XYZ file of C-alpha atoms in Angstrom:
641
model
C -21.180 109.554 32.247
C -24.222 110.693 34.013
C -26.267 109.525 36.928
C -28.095 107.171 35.164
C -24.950 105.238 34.008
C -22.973 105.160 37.335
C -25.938 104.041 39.152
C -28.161 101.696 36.858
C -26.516 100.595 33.522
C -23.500 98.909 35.753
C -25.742 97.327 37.921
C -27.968 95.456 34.951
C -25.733 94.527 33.040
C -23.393 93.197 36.269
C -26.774 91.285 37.138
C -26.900 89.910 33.167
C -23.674 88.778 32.765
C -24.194 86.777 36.279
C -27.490 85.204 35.025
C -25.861 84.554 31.529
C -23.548 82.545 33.268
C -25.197 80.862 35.958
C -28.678 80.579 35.057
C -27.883 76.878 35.063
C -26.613 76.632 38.816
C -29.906 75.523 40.304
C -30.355 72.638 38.523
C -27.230 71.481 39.961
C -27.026 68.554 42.941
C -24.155 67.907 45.158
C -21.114 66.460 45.405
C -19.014 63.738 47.491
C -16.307 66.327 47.545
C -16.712 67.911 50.711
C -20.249 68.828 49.905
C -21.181 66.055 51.812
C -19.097 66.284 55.113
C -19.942 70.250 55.064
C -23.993 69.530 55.132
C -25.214 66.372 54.982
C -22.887 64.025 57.684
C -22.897 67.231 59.873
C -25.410 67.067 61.994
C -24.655 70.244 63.483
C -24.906 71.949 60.515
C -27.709 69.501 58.935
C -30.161 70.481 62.033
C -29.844 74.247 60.869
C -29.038 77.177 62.902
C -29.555 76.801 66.492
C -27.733 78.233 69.237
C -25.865 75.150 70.421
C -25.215 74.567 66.783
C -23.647 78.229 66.404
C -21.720 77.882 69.416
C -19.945 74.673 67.906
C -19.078 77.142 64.394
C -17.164 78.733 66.738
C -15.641 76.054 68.685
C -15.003 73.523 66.716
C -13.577 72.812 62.934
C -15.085 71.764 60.314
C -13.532 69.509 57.652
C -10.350 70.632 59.421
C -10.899 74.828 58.993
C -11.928 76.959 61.245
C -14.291 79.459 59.191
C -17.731 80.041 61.421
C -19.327 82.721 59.220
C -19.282 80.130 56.518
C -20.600 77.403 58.774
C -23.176 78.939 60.028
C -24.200 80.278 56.583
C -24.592 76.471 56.200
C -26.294 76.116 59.157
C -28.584 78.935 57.865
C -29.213 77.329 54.778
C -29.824 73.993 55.916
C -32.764 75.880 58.035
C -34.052 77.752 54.933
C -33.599 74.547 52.457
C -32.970 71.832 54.132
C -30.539 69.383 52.023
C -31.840 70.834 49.186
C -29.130 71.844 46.805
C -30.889 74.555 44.792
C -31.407 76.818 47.582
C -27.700 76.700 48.182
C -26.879 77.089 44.806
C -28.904 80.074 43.493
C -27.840 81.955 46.911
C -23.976 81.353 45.997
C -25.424 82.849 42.574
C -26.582 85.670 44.035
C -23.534 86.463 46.302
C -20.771 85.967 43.462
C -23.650 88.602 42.118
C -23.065 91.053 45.434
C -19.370 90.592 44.851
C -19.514 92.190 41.311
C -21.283 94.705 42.429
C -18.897 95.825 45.495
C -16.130 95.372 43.322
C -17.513 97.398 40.444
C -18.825 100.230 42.865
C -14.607 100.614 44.761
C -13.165 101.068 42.037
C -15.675 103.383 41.043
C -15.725 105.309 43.830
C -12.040 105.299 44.656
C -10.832 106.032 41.027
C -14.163 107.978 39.400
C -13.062 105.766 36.275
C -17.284 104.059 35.361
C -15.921 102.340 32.643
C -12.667 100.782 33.685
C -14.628 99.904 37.362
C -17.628 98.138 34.888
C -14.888 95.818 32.656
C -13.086 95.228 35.850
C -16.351 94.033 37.573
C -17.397 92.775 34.520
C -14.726 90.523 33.480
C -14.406 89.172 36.993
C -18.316 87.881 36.672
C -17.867 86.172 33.842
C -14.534 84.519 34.310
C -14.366 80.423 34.033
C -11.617 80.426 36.503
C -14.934 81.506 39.072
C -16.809 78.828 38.196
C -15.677 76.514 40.723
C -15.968 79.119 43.331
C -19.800 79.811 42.630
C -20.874 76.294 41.566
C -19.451 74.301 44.665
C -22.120 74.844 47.278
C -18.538 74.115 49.919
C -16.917 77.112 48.501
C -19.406 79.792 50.083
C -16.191 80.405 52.078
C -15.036 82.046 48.964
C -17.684 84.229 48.454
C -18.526 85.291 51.728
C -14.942 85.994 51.834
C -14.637 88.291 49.113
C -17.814 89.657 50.077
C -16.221 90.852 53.940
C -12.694 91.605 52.339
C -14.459 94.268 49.260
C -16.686 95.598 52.679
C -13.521 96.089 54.451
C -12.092 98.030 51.272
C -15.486 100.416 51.113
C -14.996 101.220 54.772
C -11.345 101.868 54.558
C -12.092 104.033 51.589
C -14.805 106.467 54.052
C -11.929 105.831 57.048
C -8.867 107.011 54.610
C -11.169 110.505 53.012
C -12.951 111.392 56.568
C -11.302 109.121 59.318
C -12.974 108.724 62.588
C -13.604 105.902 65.094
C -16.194 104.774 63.963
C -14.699 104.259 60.515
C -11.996 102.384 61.880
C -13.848 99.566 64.034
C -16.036 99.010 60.628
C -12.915 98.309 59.135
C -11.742 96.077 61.501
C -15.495 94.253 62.225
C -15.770 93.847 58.498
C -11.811 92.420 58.525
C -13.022 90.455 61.458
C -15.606 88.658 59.498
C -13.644 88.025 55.847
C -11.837 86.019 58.120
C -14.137 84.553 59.690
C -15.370 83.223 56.258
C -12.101 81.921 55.260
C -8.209 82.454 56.620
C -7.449 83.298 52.904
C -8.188 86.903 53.826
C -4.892 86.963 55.957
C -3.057 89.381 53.104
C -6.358 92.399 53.142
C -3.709 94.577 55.351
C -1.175 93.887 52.808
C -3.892 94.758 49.796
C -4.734 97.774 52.076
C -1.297 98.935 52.104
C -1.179 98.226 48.226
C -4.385 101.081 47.400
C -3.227 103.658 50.099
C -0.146 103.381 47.343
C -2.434 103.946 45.063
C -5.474 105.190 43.809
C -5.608 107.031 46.945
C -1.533 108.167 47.276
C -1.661 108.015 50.848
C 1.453 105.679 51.471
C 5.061 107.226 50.911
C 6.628 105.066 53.300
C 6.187 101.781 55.532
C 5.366 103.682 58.313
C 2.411 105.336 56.411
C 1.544 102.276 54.583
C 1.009 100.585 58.237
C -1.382 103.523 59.544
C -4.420 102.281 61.019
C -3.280 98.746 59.855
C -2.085 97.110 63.058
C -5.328 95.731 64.323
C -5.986 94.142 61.020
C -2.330 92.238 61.137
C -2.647 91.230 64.460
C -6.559 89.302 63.643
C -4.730 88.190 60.209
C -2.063 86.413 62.767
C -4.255 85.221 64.936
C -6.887 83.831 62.202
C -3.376 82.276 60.240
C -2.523 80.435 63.749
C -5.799 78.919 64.166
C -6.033 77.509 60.583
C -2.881 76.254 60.861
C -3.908 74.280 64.100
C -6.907 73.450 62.504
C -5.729 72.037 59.539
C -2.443 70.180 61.558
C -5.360 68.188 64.165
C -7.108 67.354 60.964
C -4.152 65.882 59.124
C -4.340 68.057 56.063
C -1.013 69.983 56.589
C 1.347 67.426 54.452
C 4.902 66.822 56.270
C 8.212 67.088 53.983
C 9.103 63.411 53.908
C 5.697 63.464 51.766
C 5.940 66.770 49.795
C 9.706 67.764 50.002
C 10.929 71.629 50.162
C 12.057 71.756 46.767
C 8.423 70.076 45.134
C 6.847 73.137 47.415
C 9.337 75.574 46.051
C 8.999 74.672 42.497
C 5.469 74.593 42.351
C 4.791 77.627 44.160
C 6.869 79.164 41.167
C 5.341 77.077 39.231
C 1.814 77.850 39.647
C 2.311 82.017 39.595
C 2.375 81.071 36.124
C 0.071 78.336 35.928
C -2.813 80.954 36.962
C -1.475 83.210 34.843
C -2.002 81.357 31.948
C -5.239 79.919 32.994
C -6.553 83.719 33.246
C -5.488 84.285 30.098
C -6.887 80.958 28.118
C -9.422 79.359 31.200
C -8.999 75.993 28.914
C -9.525 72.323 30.439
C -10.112 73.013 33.803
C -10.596 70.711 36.348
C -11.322 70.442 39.988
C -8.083 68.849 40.355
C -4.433 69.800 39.561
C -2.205 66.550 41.194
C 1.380 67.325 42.047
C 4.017 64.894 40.352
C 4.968 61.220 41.628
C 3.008 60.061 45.039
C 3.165 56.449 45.251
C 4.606 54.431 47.888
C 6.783 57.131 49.740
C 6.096 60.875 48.345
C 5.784 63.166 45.833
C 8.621 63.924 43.978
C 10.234 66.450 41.303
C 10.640 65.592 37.780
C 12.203 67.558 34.974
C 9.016 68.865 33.508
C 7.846 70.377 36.526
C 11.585 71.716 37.003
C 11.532 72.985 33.674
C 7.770 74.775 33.949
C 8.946 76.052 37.631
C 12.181 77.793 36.324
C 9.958 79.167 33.335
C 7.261 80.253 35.404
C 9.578 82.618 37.848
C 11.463 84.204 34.786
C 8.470 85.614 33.747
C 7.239 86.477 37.108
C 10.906 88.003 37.670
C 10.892 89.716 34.630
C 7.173 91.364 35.029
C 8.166 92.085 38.833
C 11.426 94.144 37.902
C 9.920 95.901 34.743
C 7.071 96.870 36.817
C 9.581 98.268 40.057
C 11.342 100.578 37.557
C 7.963 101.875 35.937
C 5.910 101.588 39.253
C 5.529 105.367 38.833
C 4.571 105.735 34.764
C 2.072 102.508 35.506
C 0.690 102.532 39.062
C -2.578 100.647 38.667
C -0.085 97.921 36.761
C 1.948 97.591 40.076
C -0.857 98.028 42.619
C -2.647 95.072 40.587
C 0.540 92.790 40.491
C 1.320 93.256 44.133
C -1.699 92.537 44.783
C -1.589 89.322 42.467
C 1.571 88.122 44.638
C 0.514 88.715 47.691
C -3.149 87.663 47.714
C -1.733 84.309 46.411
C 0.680 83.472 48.956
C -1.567 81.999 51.503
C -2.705 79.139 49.113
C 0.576 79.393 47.019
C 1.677 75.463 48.461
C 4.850 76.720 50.286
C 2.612 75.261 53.769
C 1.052 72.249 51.440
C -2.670 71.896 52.628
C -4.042 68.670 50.986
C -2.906 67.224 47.659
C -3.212 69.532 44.786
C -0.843 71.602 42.756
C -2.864 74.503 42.606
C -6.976 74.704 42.092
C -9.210 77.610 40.329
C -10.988 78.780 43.616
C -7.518 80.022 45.036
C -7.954 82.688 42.039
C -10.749 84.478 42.905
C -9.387 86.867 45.238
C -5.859 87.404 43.318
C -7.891 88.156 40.068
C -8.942 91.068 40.793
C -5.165 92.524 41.155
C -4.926 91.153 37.531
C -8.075 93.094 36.212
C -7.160 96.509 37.233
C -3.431 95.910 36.208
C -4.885 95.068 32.466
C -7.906 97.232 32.420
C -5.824 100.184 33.470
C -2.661 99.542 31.230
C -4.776 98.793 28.378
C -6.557 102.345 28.970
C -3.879 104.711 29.123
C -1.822 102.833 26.700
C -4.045 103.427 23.948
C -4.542 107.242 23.579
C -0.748 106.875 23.147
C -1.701 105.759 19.052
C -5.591 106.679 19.021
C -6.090 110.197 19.809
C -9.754 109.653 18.557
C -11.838 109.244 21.961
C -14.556 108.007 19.915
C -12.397 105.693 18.726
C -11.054 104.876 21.795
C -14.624 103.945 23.452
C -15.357 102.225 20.163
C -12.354 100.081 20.168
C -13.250 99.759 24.106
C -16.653 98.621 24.115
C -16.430 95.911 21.035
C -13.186 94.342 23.023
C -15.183 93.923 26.144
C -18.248 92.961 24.568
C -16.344 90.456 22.865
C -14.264 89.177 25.917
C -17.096 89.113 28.106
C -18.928 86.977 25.122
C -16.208 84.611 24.991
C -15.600 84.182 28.726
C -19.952 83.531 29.309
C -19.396 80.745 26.493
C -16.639 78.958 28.560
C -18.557 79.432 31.925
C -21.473 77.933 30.947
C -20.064 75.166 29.261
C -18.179 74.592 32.538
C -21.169 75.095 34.928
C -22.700 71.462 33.923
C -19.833 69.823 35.081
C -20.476 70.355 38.725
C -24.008 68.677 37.747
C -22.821 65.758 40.348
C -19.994 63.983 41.641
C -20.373 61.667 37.945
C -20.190 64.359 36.257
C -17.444 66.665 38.104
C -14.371 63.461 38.323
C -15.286 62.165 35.432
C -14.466 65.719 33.465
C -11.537 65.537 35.790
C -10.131 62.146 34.278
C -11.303 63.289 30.513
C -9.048 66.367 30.686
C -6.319 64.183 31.794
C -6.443 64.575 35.723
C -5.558 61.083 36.315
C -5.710 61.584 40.044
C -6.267 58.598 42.564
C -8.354 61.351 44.193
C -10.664 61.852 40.977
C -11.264 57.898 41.068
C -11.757 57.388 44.749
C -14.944 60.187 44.704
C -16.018 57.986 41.480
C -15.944 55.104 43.974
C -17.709 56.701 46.363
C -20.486 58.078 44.193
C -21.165 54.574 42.855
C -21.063 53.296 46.227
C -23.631 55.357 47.754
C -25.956 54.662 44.771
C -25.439 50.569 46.241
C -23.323 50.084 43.115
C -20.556 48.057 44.696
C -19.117 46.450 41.856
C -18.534 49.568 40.129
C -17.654 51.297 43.783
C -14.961 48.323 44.393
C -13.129 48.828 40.953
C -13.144 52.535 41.015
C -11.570 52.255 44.612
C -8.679 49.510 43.364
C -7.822 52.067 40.639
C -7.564 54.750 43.429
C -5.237 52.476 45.119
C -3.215 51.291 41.686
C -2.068 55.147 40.795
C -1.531 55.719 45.430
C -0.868 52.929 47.681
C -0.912 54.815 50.447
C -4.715 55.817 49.653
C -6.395 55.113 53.225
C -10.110 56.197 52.768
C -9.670 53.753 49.584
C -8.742 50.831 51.837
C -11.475 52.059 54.723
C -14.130 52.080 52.099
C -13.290 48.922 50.318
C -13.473 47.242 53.523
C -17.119 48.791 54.132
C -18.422 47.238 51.070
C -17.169 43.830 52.548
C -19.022 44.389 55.539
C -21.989 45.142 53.505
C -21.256 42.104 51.373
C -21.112 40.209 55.460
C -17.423 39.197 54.716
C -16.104 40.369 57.230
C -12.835 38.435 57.637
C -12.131 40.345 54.411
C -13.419 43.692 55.384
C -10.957 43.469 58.348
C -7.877 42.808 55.915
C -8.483 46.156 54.539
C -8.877 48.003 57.830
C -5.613 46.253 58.993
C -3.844 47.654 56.368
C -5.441 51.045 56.855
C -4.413 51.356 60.473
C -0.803 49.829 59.348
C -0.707 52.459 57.069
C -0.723 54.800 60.285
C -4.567 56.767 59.795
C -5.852 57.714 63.044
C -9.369 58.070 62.207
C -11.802 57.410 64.380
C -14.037 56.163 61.295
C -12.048 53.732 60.516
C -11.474 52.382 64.074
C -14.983 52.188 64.349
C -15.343 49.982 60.994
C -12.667 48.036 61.994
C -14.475 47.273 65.616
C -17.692 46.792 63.555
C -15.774 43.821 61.610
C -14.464 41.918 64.796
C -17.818 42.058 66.317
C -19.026 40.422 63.217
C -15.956 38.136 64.031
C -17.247 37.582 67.729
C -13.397 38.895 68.677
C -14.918 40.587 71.372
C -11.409 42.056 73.409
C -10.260 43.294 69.624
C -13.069 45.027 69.362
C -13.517 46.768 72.794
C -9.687 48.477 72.315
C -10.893 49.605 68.596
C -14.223 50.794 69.610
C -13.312 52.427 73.177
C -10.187 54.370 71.212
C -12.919 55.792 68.205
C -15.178 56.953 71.452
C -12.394 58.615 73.039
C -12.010 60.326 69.607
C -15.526 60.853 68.503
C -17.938 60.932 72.035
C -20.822 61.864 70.117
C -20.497 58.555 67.344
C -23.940 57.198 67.802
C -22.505 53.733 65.933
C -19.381 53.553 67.463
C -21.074 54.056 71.046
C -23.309 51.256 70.258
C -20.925 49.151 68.889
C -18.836 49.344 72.111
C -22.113 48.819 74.290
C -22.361 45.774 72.227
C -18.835 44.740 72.457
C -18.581 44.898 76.267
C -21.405 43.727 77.052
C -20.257 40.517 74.961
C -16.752 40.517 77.361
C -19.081 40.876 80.352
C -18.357 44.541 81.386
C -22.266 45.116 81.680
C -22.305 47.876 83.796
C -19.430 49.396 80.912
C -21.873 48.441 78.264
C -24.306 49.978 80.036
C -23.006 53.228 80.193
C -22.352 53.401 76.410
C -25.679 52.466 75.360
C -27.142 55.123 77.269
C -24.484 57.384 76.195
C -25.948 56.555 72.637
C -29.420 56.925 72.842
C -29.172 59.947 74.658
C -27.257 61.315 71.152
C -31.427 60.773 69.781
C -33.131 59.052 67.397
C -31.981 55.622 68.782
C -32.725 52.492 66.212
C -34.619 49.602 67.113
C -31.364 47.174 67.293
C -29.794 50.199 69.777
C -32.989 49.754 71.908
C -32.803 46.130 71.537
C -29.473 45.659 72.663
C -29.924 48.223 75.546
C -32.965 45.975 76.595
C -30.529 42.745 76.484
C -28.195 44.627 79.239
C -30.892 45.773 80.671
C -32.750 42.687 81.434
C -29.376 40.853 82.284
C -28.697 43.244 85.118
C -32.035 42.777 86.049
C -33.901 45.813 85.214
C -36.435 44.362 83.967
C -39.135 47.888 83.709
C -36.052 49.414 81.646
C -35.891 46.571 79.391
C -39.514 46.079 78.739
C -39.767 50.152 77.695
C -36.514 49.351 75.289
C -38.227 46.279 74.073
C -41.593 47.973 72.828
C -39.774 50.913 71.850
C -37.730 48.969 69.985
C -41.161 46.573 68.324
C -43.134 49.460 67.829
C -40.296 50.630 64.902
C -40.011 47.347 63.838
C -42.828 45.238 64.513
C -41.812 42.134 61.695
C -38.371 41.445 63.913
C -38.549 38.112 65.592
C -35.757 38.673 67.891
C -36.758 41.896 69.276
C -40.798 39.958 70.264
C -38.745 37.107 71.541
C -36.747 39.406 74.067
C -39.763 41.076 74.985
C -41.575 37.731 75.611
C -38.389 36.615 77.525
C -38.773 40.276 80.002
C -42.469 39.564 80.043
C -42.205 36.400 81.262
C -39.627 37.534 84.378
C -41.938 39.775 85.113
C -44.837 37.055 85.557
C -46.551 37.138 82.500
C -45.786 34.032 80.970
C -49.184 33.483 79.552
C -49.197 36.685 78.414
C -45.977 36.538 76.641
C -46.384 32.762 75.024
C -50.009 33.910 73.641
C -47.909 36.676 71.901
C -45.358 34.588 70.750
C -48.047 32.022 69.191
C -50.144 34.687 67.825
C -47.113 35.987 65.676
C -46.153 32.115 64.758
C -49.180 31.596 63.580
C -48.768 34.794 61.020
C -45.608 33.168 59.515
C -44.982 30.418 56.891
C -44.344 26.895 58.311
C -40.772 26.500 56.807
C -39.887 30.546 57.793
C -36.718 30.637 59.889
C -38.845 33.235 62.033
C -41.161 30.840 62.937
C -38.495 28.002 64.007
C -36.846 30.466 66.586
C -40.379 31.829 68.043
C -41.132 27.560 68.470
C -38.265 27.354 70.419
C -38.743 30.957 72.589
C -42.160 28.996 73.286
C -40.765 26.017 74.356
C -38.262 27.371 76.231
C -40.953 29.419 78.178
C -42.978 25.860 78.476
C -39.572 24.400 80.214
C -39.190 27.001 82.353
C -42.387 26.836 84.431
């Protein structure tokens, strides 16, 4: 092969085949799926990285995982970027890139095969199956993943030739961290078990196979009970009365072959694979999935025997199929995370067992009938070419889709994902472009296909509290909470609602429960400020509107409504400050120079505060409601002397 090969040629054309296919990446935005609650509503990762931010990666979870290398590669970006997407984008680019690379340079090193190592790595570049892995800015997890676990396999390669103990804490930091980007990596002991078998014939027997291995199983426990917690406080970990044991069974058998077939013709995919039924009650088994379930695990029966008796004749073929079944079994749906049958980012890992169990069949099947090695390479190199051609036309064709939320569930629903999921992300992408109509339709079709759709019902009853209905915005919330969601979101819309309804006791119970939930809720602290000081509990109200402006960046109506507790406790220096805090952000509002006028006057500045009053009257139109309610704050001053 020659130097010049094994060090450049893989590495350029590695770097090609990534541009080839995602060239297009920073042109892309981002989405309402996840996208959103990973950057944008986070204001701990929105801020950038800090130290008190990186402390809460570690303590807290986020979107119900616990990953902090990934959130504080958000946090990092967020600092480099901003909320821009293309930084984001071009750097998930770059690391699917890195990946390649690591993968290509393993096999390469642990094998000394160039070419099989290149179409492995190559291959696994341009596969559409990656697509959603490298063009969702929230899958970084993914990548950084992959990036820790192929680390982990480069230092166990220098720990299994030379050993030493400094080899074996890089293998465990570098462990450490795959997990830290994402739980998935739970099975790398497992695929480490699976190479010792072979390339490098190390394992003869469990006890071998589990050399230098413990460490890793006990942080793959450990990582697997956090998520699990994680994921169970979040409310993502689905119960059986929803998706019953024998739906989890059958489509865990069911998707080994799904993916299968999707690696071999990566046709209409979709960011979303629904299981069967939902509805009022649960998911539930019909006879096609039955049918596609028993199909699926005859074939993965029959490849899994045939491949025990030849494990021998075609090691790389059972290395790479183990490796296929295990890598999968974290995300397989047996423990049902979230609603979907199966999804393309759960392959990128698990492909790579495929790969090598093709690449190296292929290989030393066919000197078996061509004896010609020029032939050989010839028939080689066009097939890969050709592959790799086919695969960079389907990627980039599939890149666009992840343009923007429009774009991504609308592909959904045109290759027949009819998912109340697909249409509720429509919904919201209309609504946050103020298209309520649109928003309100999209969210009642959510609802038709799953009437047990709660962020459906919370966010049809925001747009009625935008609309200032709120007697109907409250209907919705109702049913939301009778639906049994415990979100503090939608507590805190609901409280919003009564306030509007001047049910001040209602609102206090809704309002005090989100707090308890959410401390930090800017809104729902303010709301509760307003709420008790409504009931009378001013010291209470107080405490919650100080509670929220200390959060920063208080609005003028939070300083306002401070001021109002303020002055009616009698502080009347505290109120003042709120007050012209409060006018110098909004110095048009009426009711804000009215309050002020009101402090001034307690304070012994009546002149002072009518003259202010009549010099903004005087600014207004005769028939404006403004200046009606500044006549009266005038007269009521004149009264008062």
């Amino acid at each position: 092969m020659g130097c010049p090969l094994t060090r450049f040629v893989p590495l350029l054309v590695l770097l090609a085949a990534v541009a080839a296919c995602y060239a297009q990446v920073g042109e892309l935005g981002f989405t309402n799926w996840d996208d959103d609650q990973y950057l944008a509503e986070r204001p701990q990762v929105r801020t950038g990285l800090s130290l008190a931010n990186a402390r809460w990666a570690f303590t807290a979870t986020h979107v119900g995982n616990w990953h902090p290398l990934t959130t504080l590669s958000h946090q990092l970006d967020c600092s480099l970027f901003g909320l821009e997407p293309r930084g984001p984008h071009v750097e998930n680019a770059l690391l699917h890139f890195v990946v390649c690379w690591l993968l290509f340079s393993f096999w390469h090193r642990a094998t000394g095969q160039t070419w099989r190592a290149l179409a492995v790595a190559l291959l696994f570049a341009v596969h559409p199956l990656h697509v959603e892995s490298v063009a969702w800015v929230s899958e970084r997890k993914n990548l950084l993943c992959a990036l820790f676990w192929l680390l982990t396999m480069h230092a166990w390669l220098g720990y299994a030739s030379h050993g030493g103990m400094f080899r074996d804490a890089l293998v465990a930091i570098c462990c450490a961290l795959a997990l830290l980007a994402k739980p998935m990596a739970v099975t790398l002991p497992v695929a480490l078990m699976l190479v010792d078998w072979w390339p490098f014939r190390h394992a003869s027997n469990l006890r071998t196979a589990l050399r230098g291995k413990c460490l890793l199983l006990a942080l793959a426990i450990a990582a697997a009970v956090m998520t699990l917690l994680a994921q169970a406080r979040f409310g993502a970990v689905q119960t059986a009365e929803l998706v019953p044991w024998n739906l989890r069974a059958v489509n865990a058998a069911r998707s080994y072959g799904i993916y299968l077939w999707q690696f071999l013709w990566p046709r209409e995919l979709s960011c979303m694979y629904p299981l069967p039924g939902g509805g009022d009650e649960s998911f539930a088994l019909d006879a096609t999935w039955l049918w596609q379930g028993l199909a699926s695990l005859a074939v993965v029966a029959t490849f899994t025997l045939v491949l025990c008796f030849k494990r021998r004749a075609l090691p790389a073929a059972w290395m790479g199929w183990g490796w296929y079944l295990v890598t999968l079994l974290p995300v397989i749906g047996l423990v049902q995370v979230g609603e979907q049958a199966h999804a393309d980012r759960y392959m990128y890992l698990p492909m790579i067992g495929l790969l090598v169990a093709v690449v190296w069949t292929w290989n030393d099947w066919l000197p078996r009938w061509l004896a010609s090695a020029a032939m050989r390479n010839g028939i080689n190199t066009t097939l890969l070419v050709a592959l790799s051609a086919g695969c960079i036309w389907l990627t980039r064709a599939q890149v666009p889709v992840w343009q923007d939320s429009h774009t991504l569930f609308t592909h959904a629903l045109a290759v027949g994902r009819q998912t109340d999921a697909a249409l509720f992300n429509l919904g919201l992408h209309e609504d946050r472009l103020g298209d309520w109509d649109d928003a309100e339709q999209f969210y009642l079709r959510s609802l038709k296909l799953n009437p047990r759709h709660t962020r459906a019902m919370n966010n049809l009853g925001g747009i009625e509290l935008r609309r200032n209905r709120p007697a109907e915005a409250l209907a919705w919330f109702d049913r939301a909470v009778a639906a049994g969601v415990e979100h503090p979101l939608l507590y805190i819309n609901r409280g919003e609602a009564l306030t509007r309804l001047e049910r001040w006791p209602e609102a206090v119970t809704d309002l005090a429960r989100a707090v308890k939930a959410s401390p930090h809720d800017v809104r729902a602290l303010h709301l509760l400020g307003r709420s008790r000081a409504a009931v009378g509990q001013l010291a209470a109200a107080l405490d919650a509107l100080n509670r929220a402006v200390a959060e920063g960046n208080p609005t003028p109506e939070l300083l306002n409504d401070r001021g109002a507790v303020e002055l009616t406790l009698g502080h009347t220096l505290a109120a003042a400050q709120d007050f012209r805090a409060a006018l110098t952000a909004q110095p048009e509002n009426t009711g804000i120079l009215v309050n002020l006028a009101e402090v001034m006057t307690r304070q012994g500045n009546r002149n002072a505060a009518t003259a202010m009053l009549e010099k903004r009257r005087d600014q207004l139109p005769n028939d404006s409601p403004q200046r009606a309610a500044i006549d009266a704050a005038i007269a009521r001053l004149r009264e008062a002397k």
